[in-house]
Amino acid sequence: MKGWKSFLRFTPLMAILLLLAGCGEQRLTALDPMGPQSQWIFDNMMLSLYVMAIVIIVVFVLFFIVVVRFRHKEGDDEYPEQVHGSTKLEVAWTVIPLFLLAILAVPTITGQFYLADTGVDAEETDVAEDESEEVDEEDIDEEAYVIETTGHQFWWEFDYPEGFTVGNEVYVPAGERITFQLEAEDVIHSFWVPALAGKVDNIPGVSNYLWLEADEPGVYQGKCAELCGPSHALMDFKLIALEPDDYEAWVEEMQQEEEEPEETLAQDGRELFEQEGCIGCHATEGAGSAQGPTLTNFGDRETVAGFLEANDENLRDWIRDPGALKQGANMPAYPGLEDEELDAIIAYLNSLEKLDEETKEELDR
Amino acid sequence: MANSADLSKGLPANPEKATLDGKNKFLGAWVFLAGETTMFAVFFGTYLGLQSGTAGGPEPSEIFQLPLVFIMTMLLLTSSLTSVMAIYAMKKNQFQKLKRWMWITVALGAVFLGFEIYEFVEYVEHGLGFTTSAFASSFYALVGLHGAHVLFGLLWATLLLVRNRNAGITLTNAPKFYVFSLYWHFIDVVWVFIFSAVYLMGIGG
Amino acid sequence: MVSEATNTRQKSVLWDWLTTVDHKKIAILYLIAGTLFFLKAGAMAVMMRVQLIAPEMEFISGQTFNEFITMHGTIMLFLAVTPILFAFMNFVVPLQIGARDVAFPFVNALGFWLFFFGGVLLSLSWFFGGAPDAGWTSYVPLASREFGGIGIDFYVLGLQVSGLGTLVSGINFIVTIINMRAPGMTMMRIPLFCWTTLVTSILIVFAFTPLAAGLALLMLDRIFDGQFFIPGEGGNVVIWQHIFWIFGHPEVYILVLPAFGMISEVIPAFSKKRLFGYTAMVFATLIIGFLGFMVWVHHMFTVGIGPIANSVFAIATMVIGVPTGIKIFNWLFTMWGGKLTFNTAMLFAASFVPTFVLGGVTGVMLAMAPVDHLYHDTYFVVAHFHYIIVGGIVLGIFAALFYWYPKMFGHKLNETLGKIMFWLFYIGFHLTFFVQHILGLIGMPRRVYTYLEEQGMDTMNFISSIGAFIMAAAVVILIINIIYSALKAERITVDDPWDARTLEWATHTPVPEYNFAQTPQVRSLDPLFYEKIHGNGKMKPAEPMDEIHMPNGSFIPFMMSLGLFIVGFGFISFHLDLFISPYIWIAVGGIITFGSMAMRSIKDDHGYHIPKETVEEMEKELS
């Protein structure tokens, strides 16, 4: 019984070692960092874990000894010695923890400035006044590549410095430091790509900044980390890092005029897209409004609505009744569309591709 | 416990603290006012954070009328002084004087409140409604909260005076008058902060 | 019943409980009401864990889930844990300092009824279009009129009313502990539970008033079209977060400090040893209370306040680890060299120590602001604060329940059922919350109603849900234990069934309404234990036997609270389609409240006296 109990007490520590060894989905979990910032965060988390392990071990060993050694024995009616305390011990367990904390305090401060080094001088130290003010263009370092990121209920909008917009899937060049300017349209959201960086909030009326860098090309999972409504859990996005050459080609492609779809079905779809009013919210190639996610490169998307696997079936269900899949979504349902009409719209949307085949293969799609 | 004091030699020097009940009220009132201070601090903080958020509506410097506010300040400061006189009379067991000074305090407070209502009406007529901007909301919330405290104080004092009009000074009502005067000083101090942080800074800055 | 015999007027039982100002009866009211809210919020937690047992479950919708997280958090903190702590404070503190009652018995009753009606008002939201759904933090703009449902009006008004109750109770405890101590009971002789109650009450005074202010602003925004938190109209949404956490962080200490106090009572009692380093414990409590107000920004590290502010608050947060560590080691060394009896109360109290350390170390980890960009708003945080709140506060409450139960109800709780409950609860707790640390690190944000397949989260969520069911089973066993013990357990006739140390055990069981026939003379810390060693085991009286002054019961606290409840409902009904105008509700409620207040102020209530003979008779009967 006693042995089992003490074993139970130590399971947490063993569990840490076992579970940290590797779990979670690659390119999602923060325990397998894929960029310099997340690597820094991971290393310092481990540092704090080691320091804290000292505390845990001391307390658990003492506790174990106490529980085993100092049990009341039957028939022993005398009171134990009534110790008042010990100044030496009190000093010891005040000073030693202060030392341990000092070890953690140093990276806490340096790390804070490392994370804040976004290349944008937002005068972040002055809290009350400057938060609501727009940042002047001249405050932005010329070197910084800033993607404006706006959170919506429940999707993400990414505006590139080259002037085009994408929705829910953001492309960046691998191996380069990218700055995200975080804003929100309606309520507070929080931009989080666990495998690459810490999270920073998207707040209405405020511009926040976050930098991140992906070491290698690939598709990274992103999430909204701040409660933003019924479908907060489904507000996922993808961050796609491309080889710098591929990235430049993609940027070039994104700025091209839209071409007429080749298939007739897709051409019909495009007409329907305008007739049914889709274009009123979803821009393609810069035409139409940006109330909903821009669909310029929809054919390249990994997901429908950020969380459903991209296939015709899911897309059909989504257009029929978005609210059934994502409660509270702002897109209205289109139950009246005929199957053929839906097929046409889907064919059109799938034709909107901006990545070449080679890059797609590299991304393992 | 010692809820009764030796009254054979007349009223004790500090009738408000002569009984345990009185001591409890005294301490409780201080603690309560400490809490009130933090509450006002939050309203002040909110106001200072939002005063630039005029959203195109009137700005502080355009709307505040310093002479009026100055008169109001004088009224409230004087009323604080008269409430001191009242407590001074209470300690000397002069009930008539206590009543007189208390009524003067109430009257000054009422005039102050009248001016404040006039002030608000004026501002609304100049286009500064409660919903005009964040500045307007936070201004009315802060100054209005203070006004509500004044109103509550006036009702409280009136009730005390009417209730005890013939009672003389006793160990039961002495703590009540004393606690009221503490409250009234607090209201006054809050107003001094409003005067400087809202009106003076609003016009100067 | 003792009180029946002494009261001149014959009162029905119900009327007696509705009008009581006796701190011991109010304690029991708090305990019952708090337990009911605890069960309600616990049931919500179980349903949320059912929803999360497998990926993409459709047991409850995202909207309902958000209502559950909000109500679970709000109820647990404001309406379950706070009142249960107040129950013990109310019952124990006057006894421990040798007082006949609290300083303001009337206010004490008022505090209870305000809390109760506030809680009822909040719960009414289910019947008027849905519970609040923006989280217990109610961040704007999600909680604004534009994006938040009607439930948030109930949140605002319900918490306003119950918060007022908490505030007046806090003031009451401060005055009680400072002014009502028995002769010889100096500040450095009051039990640690009284110290933590005092510091908690001070925190309440300085934290619940900002909350009241913040709720008022949110109410003005939502109901009267204020512009405080509307970005387009010059408002600022971050101000709400500051106000909320200026309240919200001290709130954590408001809850955890009394639990520290309970542990500091139970561990010495069952170690048969004086609390190690009493002075250090007192100062650690004061420092924690003070620092509790200096760290609120650590909830906002990702808001973009800037590296300098973040660093300052991060360091301040880490420093809190030091006084907390002092406490942990002092508890360990209280047990060191003692003679430990592991009954249920002691099992809960002892297991608190290592469990709380786990919550504490993750707290220090979270304080590292740059790394917090990883932890923030993930399940890591959920795990951390449940280690503090369940592994700290709830374990403390259970220890206190088993410890003080015989004094409160005249019989012990069943030990066998108690131990089964302990093991189930303890194992269930670690199963539920330990894996949540890792879930957070592998990318699970908090407050998500579901998670997708193939993200590596299935197994751990399953384990977590199973743990939650085991905890629920433990609570069911506790309920069975309470009923079983009430029917079957032996009545306690001795004053001091645990051979304990402090003054509450020097009173009779059941405690007469005047607590002490003669106020005791206190000669040391742990006064009862001192008399056991140096005296005859009984407290020496500090005054001759005499008639005892007692306050009258009053129905006014109930009416005042009812009035505010109606006013609150009136404010909410501005956005409800009812056939009675909101102004009528507000007017009626206002008249009830202010009328009751005026009545209280016009009619002096001097209480009544229990004659000396009656006291002597009752003392003879009880001993």
Coordinates of C-alpha atoms in Angstrom, one line a residue, chain C residues 37 40 71 74-75 78-79 110-125 151 153-166 558 560-566 568-569 572:
Chain C
F37 CA -24.2 25.2 -6.9
K40 CA -24.7 21.9 -10.7
M71 CA -21.4 28.8 -16.1
T74 CA -18.5 31.4 -12.9
I75 CA -20.5 29.2 -10.6
F78 CA -18.4 32.8 -7.2
L79 CA -21.2 30.6 -6.1
L110 CA -27.4 40.2 4.3
G111 CA -24.2 38.8 2.7
F112 CA -25.6 35.4 2.5
W113 CA -29.0 36.4 1.0
L114 CA -27.3 38.7 -1.5
F115 CA -25.0 35.9 -2.6
F116 CA -28.0 33.5 -2.8
F117 CA -30.3 35.8 -4.8
G118 CA -27.4 36.8 -7.1
G119 CA -26.8 33.1 -7.8
V120 CA -30.4 32.6 -8.5
L121 CA -30.5 35.5 -10.9
L122 CA -27.5 34.2 -12.8
S123 CA -29.1 30.8 -13.0
L124 CA -32.4 32.2 -14.3
S125 CA -30.5 32.9 -17.6
G151 CA -27.1 35.5 -20.9
D153 CA -26.9 40.5 -18.9
F154 CA -27.6 37.8 -16.3
Y155 CA -23.9 37.3 -15.7
V156 CA -23.4 41.1 -15.2
L157 CA -26.4 41.6 -12.8
G158 CA -26.2 38.3 -11.0
L159 CA -22.5 38.8 -10.2
Q160 CA -23.1 42.4 -9.2
V161 CA -25.7 41.3 -6.6
S162 CA -23.7 38.3 -5.3
G163 CA -20.5 40.3 -5.4
L164 CA -22.0 42.9 -3.2
G165 CA -22.8 40.1 -0.7
T166 CA -19.2 38.9 -0.8
F558 CA -33.8 38.6 2.9
M560 CA -33.2 43.8 0.8
S561 CA -31.6 41.0 -1.2
L562 CA -35.0 40.1 -2.8
G563 CA -35.4 43.8 -3.8
L564 CA -32.0 43.9 -5.5
F565 CA -32.8 40.7 -7.2
I566 CA -35.9 42.3 -8.7
G568 CA -31.4 43.3 -11.3
F569 CA -34.0 41.4 -13.2
I572 CA -32.0 42.6 -17.7

